[in-house]
Amino acid sequence: MQHVLSANQFTKEDCERLFTIATRIKTSPWAYSHELTGRIMGSLFFEPSLRTRCSFEVAMNRLGGKVFSEGNATYSTSTAKGESFKDTLKTISQYVDVVVVRHPQEEIVAESANMSDVPVINGGDGMNEHPTQALLDLYTIKDAFENTEGLTVLFTGDLLCSRTIRSLLKLLKPYGTKNILARAMPPDLAYFENWSWIEEGQIEELLPTVDVVYMTRHQRERSLAREESRFVMTAKLAEKMKPTSVIMHPLPRTEELLEEVDNNHRAIYFQQAKNGMWVRMALLYSLLKERDWQ
Ligand code: NCD
């Protein structure tokens, strides 16, 4: 059984293989429009989602497959009657060929995956991991730069609760980037590997030297009382960055990234969201058609 549970499970070779397929699909999507005819993807979301759920569902549709979707699973499934997550997953896996799950509880997707009779894809588990976001983030970085070796990636926002940062750092390990975390206060950085850090107040002076600014919002729904990041990306600050640099954000944004930045050529977060669809198409195609990516 090939589950997608953590960014750790992807080698550089796995990523490259997947990205080659993603680019092929992106170049001629119609050539893949019948590849998954007759297959059904279950979409089981216990937390709100726009990009992850919609891009997975559209990805499946674009491959000719069908989708069964519970976007509000906490209330719309028998979870509301007290059914366990394991039983829910086991049951859904009787009906579909692959299932994407998002859940507010850390590790629950990985711990329950063995209950499933079909591949399980982790669409985000609490503050722990978001492996498919990391894949599309890395794909987007590779799309923007010929060579990742030596690139400086500056991470801002909610370092402690961001599952997207945690997963991306894991995936970046073999890619030779220099990762800098800008911290608003001393958080528990033990979660992370392969990084160095600066104080948030130093971001502005560092901006002209970095290649990627990867922003995240404050995760208010995760109740960890602490000081919030105060860094706000403005059009003026974006202009201080190198002309070749990019600004990324997994979205949704809140007050940390102003709309006035959108017109700057460095702002690639909506392209990043679109890449999510191509990468997820490649992943579904690999899982259900090739089954040889791992
Ligand atoms: C992220 C998530 O859900 O972890 N969004 C996404 O999947 N594109 C980031 C967030 O919610 O802040």
Coordinates of C-alpha atoms and ligand atoms in Angstrom, one line a residue:
M1 CA 0.0 0.0 0.0
Q2 CA 1.4 3.4 -1.0
H3 CA 0.2 6.1 1.4
V4 CA 1.4 9.7 1.2
L5 CA 1.8 10.6 4.8
S6 CA 5.0 12.6 5.3
A7 CA 7.4 14.7 3.2
N8 CA 10.1 12.5 4.7
Q9 CA 9.1 9.6 2.5
F10 CA 10.1 11.4 -0.7
T11 CA 13.6 11.0 -2.0
K12 CA 15.0 13.6 -4.4
E13 CA 14.5 11.0 -7.2
D14 CA 10.8 10.6 -6.2
C15 CA 10.3 14.3 -6.4
E16 CA 12.1 14.6 -9.7
R17 CA 10.0 11.8 -11.2
L18 CA 6.8 13.3 -10.0
F19 CA 7.8 16.8 -11.3
T20 CA 8.6 15.4 -14.7
I21 CA 5.1 14.0 -14.8
A22 CA 3.6 17.2 -13.5
T23 CA 5.3 19.2 -16.2
R24 CA 4.2 16.8 -18.9
I25 CA 0.6 17.1 -17.6
K26 CA 0.9 20.9 -17.4
T27 CA 2.1 21.0 -21.0
S28 CA -0.7 18.8 -22.5
P29 CA -3.4 18.2 -19.9
W30 CA -5.8 16.8 -22.5
A31 CA -3.5 13.9 -23.1
Y32 CA -4.3 12.7 -19.6
S33 CA -8.0 13.4 -19.5
H34 CA -9.0 9.7 -19.6
E35 CA -6.1 8.2 -17.5
L36 CA -8.2 7.6 -14.4
T37 CA -11.6 6.8 -15.9
G38 CA -13.5 4.6 -13.6
R39 CA -11.5 5.5 -10.5
I40 CA -13.0 7.4 -7.6
M41 CA -11.2 9.6 -5.1
G42 CA -12.6 10.2 -1.6
S43 CA -12.1 13.6 -0.1
L44 CA -12.5 13.6 3.7
F45 CA -11.8 17.0 5.2
F46 CA -12.2 17.6 9.0
E47 CA -10.8 21.1 8.7
P48 CA -11.6 24.0 6.3
S49 CA -9.8 24.0 2.9
L50 CA -10.0 25.8 -0.4
R51 CA -6.8 25.0 -2.3
T52 CA -6.0 21.5 -1.1
R53 CA -9.4 20.1 -1.4
C54 CA -10.5 21.9 -4.6
S55 CA -7.2 21.3 -6.4
F56 CA -7.2 17.6 -5.5
E57 CA -10.9 17.2 -6.6
V58 CA -10.3 19.1 -9.8
A59 CA -7.1 17.1 -10.4
M60 CA -9.1 13.9 -10.2
N61 CA -11.8 15.3 -12.5
R62 CA -9.2 16.4 -15.0
L63 CA -7.8 12.9 -15.1
G64 CA -11.2 11.5 -16.0
G65 CA -11.8 10.1 -12.5
K66 CA -14.7 10.9 -10.1
V67 CA -14.8 12.4 -6.7
F68 CA -16.7 11.7 -3.5
S69 CA -16.4 14.6 -1.2
E70 CA -17.0 15.4 2.5
G71 CA -15.8 18.9 3.0
N72 CA -17.3 19.3 6.4
A73 CA -16.6 15.8 7.7
T74 CA -16.8 16.6 11.4
Y75 CA -20.4 17.4 11.1
S76 CA -21.5 15.6 7.9
T77 CA -20.3 12.1 8.8
S78 CA -21.0 9.8 11.7
T79 CA -18.1 11.4 13.5
A80 CA -20.8 13.6 14.8
K81 CA -22.4 10.5 16.4
G82 CA -19.1 9.5 18.0
E83 CA -17.7 7.1 15.3
S84 CA -13.9 6.8 15.5
F85 CA -11.7 8.2 12.8
K86 CA -10.3 4.7 12.2
D87 CA -13.8 3.3 11.5
T88 CA -14.6 6.3 9.3
L89 CA -11.4 5.8 7.2
K90 CA -11.9 2.0 7.0
T91 CA -15.5 2.5 5.8
I92 CA -14.6 5.2 3.2
S93 CA -11.8 3.0 1.9
Q94 CA -14.4 0.3 1.0
Y95 CA -16.0 2.7 -1.5
V96 CA -13.1 4.6 -3.2
D97 CA -9.7 4.0 -4.9
V98 CA -7.8 6.6 -3.0
V99 CA -8.6 8.9 -0.2
V100 CA -7.3 12.4 0.8
V101 CA -7.7 13.3 4.4
R102 CA -7.3 16.5 6.4
H103 CA -7.6 16.4 10.1
P104 CA -6.8 18.9 13.0
Q105 CA -5.1 16.1 15.1
E106 CA -1.4 15.6 14.6
E107 CA -0.3 12.2 13.4
I108 CA -3.8 10.8 13.2
V109 CA -3.7 10.2 9.5
A110 CA -0.4 8.3 9.7
E111 CA -1.5 6.3 12.7
S112 CA -4.8 5.3 11.0
A113 CA -3.6 4.7 7.5
N114 CA -3.2 1.0 8.0
M115 CA -6.9 0.8 8.5
S116 CA -7.5 1.8 4.9
D117 CA -7.7 -0.7 2.0
V118 CA -6.7 2.0 -0.5
P119 CA -3.9 4.6 -0.6
V120 CA -4.3 7.5 1.9
I121 CA -3.0 11.0 1.2
N122 CA -2.4 13.3 4.1
G123 CA -3.9 16.6 3.2
G124 CA -2.6 18.2 6.4
D125 CA -2.7 16.9 10.0
G126 CA -2.8 19.7 12.6
M127 CA 0.5 21.5 12.8
N128 CA 2.4 18.4 11.8
E129 CA 2.7 17.8 8.1
H130 CA 1.3 18.8 4.7
P131 CA 3.4 16.7 2.3
T132 CA 1.5 17.5 -0.9
Q133 CA 1.8 21.3 -0.2
A134 CA 5.6 20.7 0.2
L135 CA 5.7 19.0 -3.2
L136 CA 3.9 21.8 -5.0
D137 CA 6.1 24.4 -3.1
L138 CA 9.3 22.7 -4.2
Y139 CA 7.9 22.3 -7.7
T140 CA 7.2 26.1 -7.8
I141 CA 10.7 26.9 -6.5
K142 CA 12.3 24.6 -9.1
D143 CA 10.1 26.3 -11.7
A144 CA 11.4 29.7 -10.7
F145 CA 15.1 28.9 -10.5
E146 CA 17.2 26.8 -12.8
N147 CA 19.3 25.6 -9.9
T148 CA 18.3 25.3 -6.2
E149 CA 21.8 24.8 -4.9
G150 CA 22.7 27.8 -2.7
L151 CA 19.4 29.5 -2.9
T152 CA 18.4 31.4 0.2
V153 CA 14.9 30.7 1.4
L154 CA 13.5 33.0 4.2
F155 CA 10.5 31.7 6.1
T156 CA 8.3 34.1 7.9
G157 CA 5.1 34.1 9.9
D158 CA 3.8 31.3 12.2
L159 CA 6.9 29.1 12.4
L160 CA 5.7 26.9 15.2
C161 CA 2.3 26.0 13.8
S162 CA 2.9 25.9 10.1
R163 CA 2.7 22.4 8.8
T164 CA 3.6 23.7 5.3
I165 CA 7.0 25.0 6.5
R166 CA 7.7 21.8 8.5
S167 CA 7.1 19.6 5.4
L168 CA 8.9 21.9 3.0
L169 CA 12.0 21.9 5.1
K170 CA 12.0 18.1 5.0
L171 CA 11.7 18.1 1.2
L172 CA 14.4 20.7 0.7
K173 CA 17.1 18.7 2.5
P174 CA 18.7 17.3 -0.6
Y175 CA 18.3 20.4 -2.6
G176 CA 21.1 22.5 -1.1
T177 CA 19.1 25.6 -0.1
K178 CA 20.0 27.8 2.7
N179 CA 17.0 28.0 5.0
I180 CA 16.5 30.9 7.4
L181 CA 13.6 31.1 9.8
A182 CA 12.6 34.6 11.0
R183 CA 11.3 34.3 14.5
A184 CA 8.9 36.6 16.2
M185 CA 9.9 35.2 19.6
P186 CA 11.9 32.2 20.8
P187 CA 9.6 29.3 19.6
D188 CA 10.4 25.7 20.0
L189 CA 12.5 25.3 16.9
A190 CA 13.4 21.8 17.8
Y191 CA 10.7 20.8 15.3
F192 CA 12.9 21.9 12.4
E193 CA 16.0 20.7 10.8
N194 CA 18.4 22.3 8.4
W195 CA 17.8 25.9 9.2
S196 CA 19.4 28.9 10.8
W197 CA 17.4 31.8 12.3
I198 CA 17.2 35.5 12.6
E199 CA 15.0 37.8 14.7
E200 CA 12.0 39.1 12.9
G201 CA 13.3 42.7 13.1
Q202 CA 16.2 41.7 10.8
I203 CA 14.0 40.7 7.9
E204 CA 14.1 44.1 6.2
E205 CA 17.8 44.3 6.0
L206 CA 18.0 40.7 4.8
L207 CA 15.4 41.1 2.0
P208 CA 17.9 42.3 -0.7
T209 CA 19.9 39.1 -0.3
V210 CA 17.3 36.4 -0.3
D211 CA 15.9 34.4 -3.3
V212 CA 12.6 33.2 -1.8
V213 CA 10.5 34.7 0.9
Y214 CA 8.1 32.0 2.0
M215 CA 5.3 33.6 4.1
T216 CA 2.7 31.9 6.3
R217 CA -0.3 33.3 8.2
H218 CA -0.8 33.2 11.9
Q219 CA -2.7 29.9 12.6
R220 CA -5.3 31.3 15.0
E221 CA -7.3 28.1 15.0
R222 CA -4.4 26.3 16.7
S223 CA -4.6 27.4 20.3
L224 CA -1.0 28.1 21.2
A225 CA -0.8 31.3 23.2
R226 CA 2.3 33.2 22.1
E227 CA 3.4 36.4 20.5
E228 CA 2.3 36.8 16.9
S229 CA 4.6 37.6 13.9
R230 CA 4.3 41.3 13.1
F231 CA 6.1 41.2 9.7
V232 CA 3.9 42.5 6.9
M233 CA 5.0 42.3 3.2
T234 CA 4.2 45.5 1.4
A235 CA 4.8 46.6 -2.2
K236 CA 7.6 48.8 -1.0
L237 CA 9.4 46.0 0.8
A238 CA 8.9 43.6 -2.1
E239 CA 10.8 46.2 -4.3
K240 CA 13.8 45.8 -2.0
M241 CA 14.2 42.2 -3.0
K242 CA 16.4 41.0 -5.9
P243 CA 14.6 41.2 -9.3
T244 CA 15.0 37.5 -9.7
S245 CA 13.6 36.7 -6.2
V246 CA 10.1 35.4 -5.5
I247 CA 7.4 35.7 -2.8
M248 CA 5.5 32.5 -2.0
H249 CA 2.6 31.8 0.4
P250 CA 0.6 28.6 0.7
L251 CA -2.4 30.8 1.2
P252 CA -4.9 31.7 2.7
R253 CA -3.3 35.0 3.6
T254 CA -4.5 37.3 6.3
E255 CA -2.9 40.6 7.2
E256 CA 0.8 39.5 6.7
L257 CA 0.7 39.9 2.9
L258 CA -0.9 43.0 1.4
E259 CA -2.9 42.8 -1.8
E260 CA -0.8 45.6 -3.2
V261 CA 2.1 43.0 -3.5
D262 CA 0.1 41.0 -6.0
N263 CA 1.1 43.1 -9.0
N264 CA 4.8 42.7 -8.3
H265 CA 6.4 40.2 -10.6
R266 CA 8.0 38.5 -7.6
A267 CA 4.5 37.5 -6.3
I268 CA 4.0 33.9 -7.4
Y269 CA 1.5 32.6 -4.9
F270 CA -1.3 32.1 -7.3
Q271 CA 0.9 30.3 -9.7
Q272 CA 2.0 28.3 -6.7
A273 CA -1.7 27.4 -6.1
K274 CA -2.1 26.5 -9.7
N275 CA 1.0 24.3 -9.6
G276 CA -0.8 22.4 -6.8
M277 CA -3.3 21.1 -9.4
W278 CA -0.6 19.8 -11.7
V279 CA 1.4 18.3 -9.0
R280 CA -1.6 16.6 -7.5
M281 CA -2.6 15.3 -10.9
A282 CA 0.8 13.8 -11.2
L283 CA 0.6 12.3 -7.7
L284 CA -2.9 10.7 -8.4
Y285 CA -1.7 9.5 -11.7
S286 CA 1.4 7.9 -10.2
L287 CA -0.5 6.3 -7.3
L288 CA -3.3 4.9 -9.3
K289 CA -1.7 4.3 -12.7
E290 CA 2.0 3.8 -12.3
R291 CA 2.3 2.6 -8.7
D292 CA 6.1 2.7 -9.0
W293 CA 7.1 6.1 -7.5
Q294 CA 8.2 4.7 -4.2
Ligands
NCD1 C1 -2.2 25.8 4.4 C2 -2.7 24.7 5.3 O1 -3.9 24.3 5.3 O2 -1.9 24.1 6.0 N1 -3.0 26.0 3.3 C3 -3.0 25.2 2.2 O3 -3.1 24.0 2.3 N2 -2.8 25.8 1.0 C4 -1.8 27.0 5.1 C5 -2.7 27.6 6.1 O4 -3.8 27.2 6.3 O5 -2.3 28.6 6.7

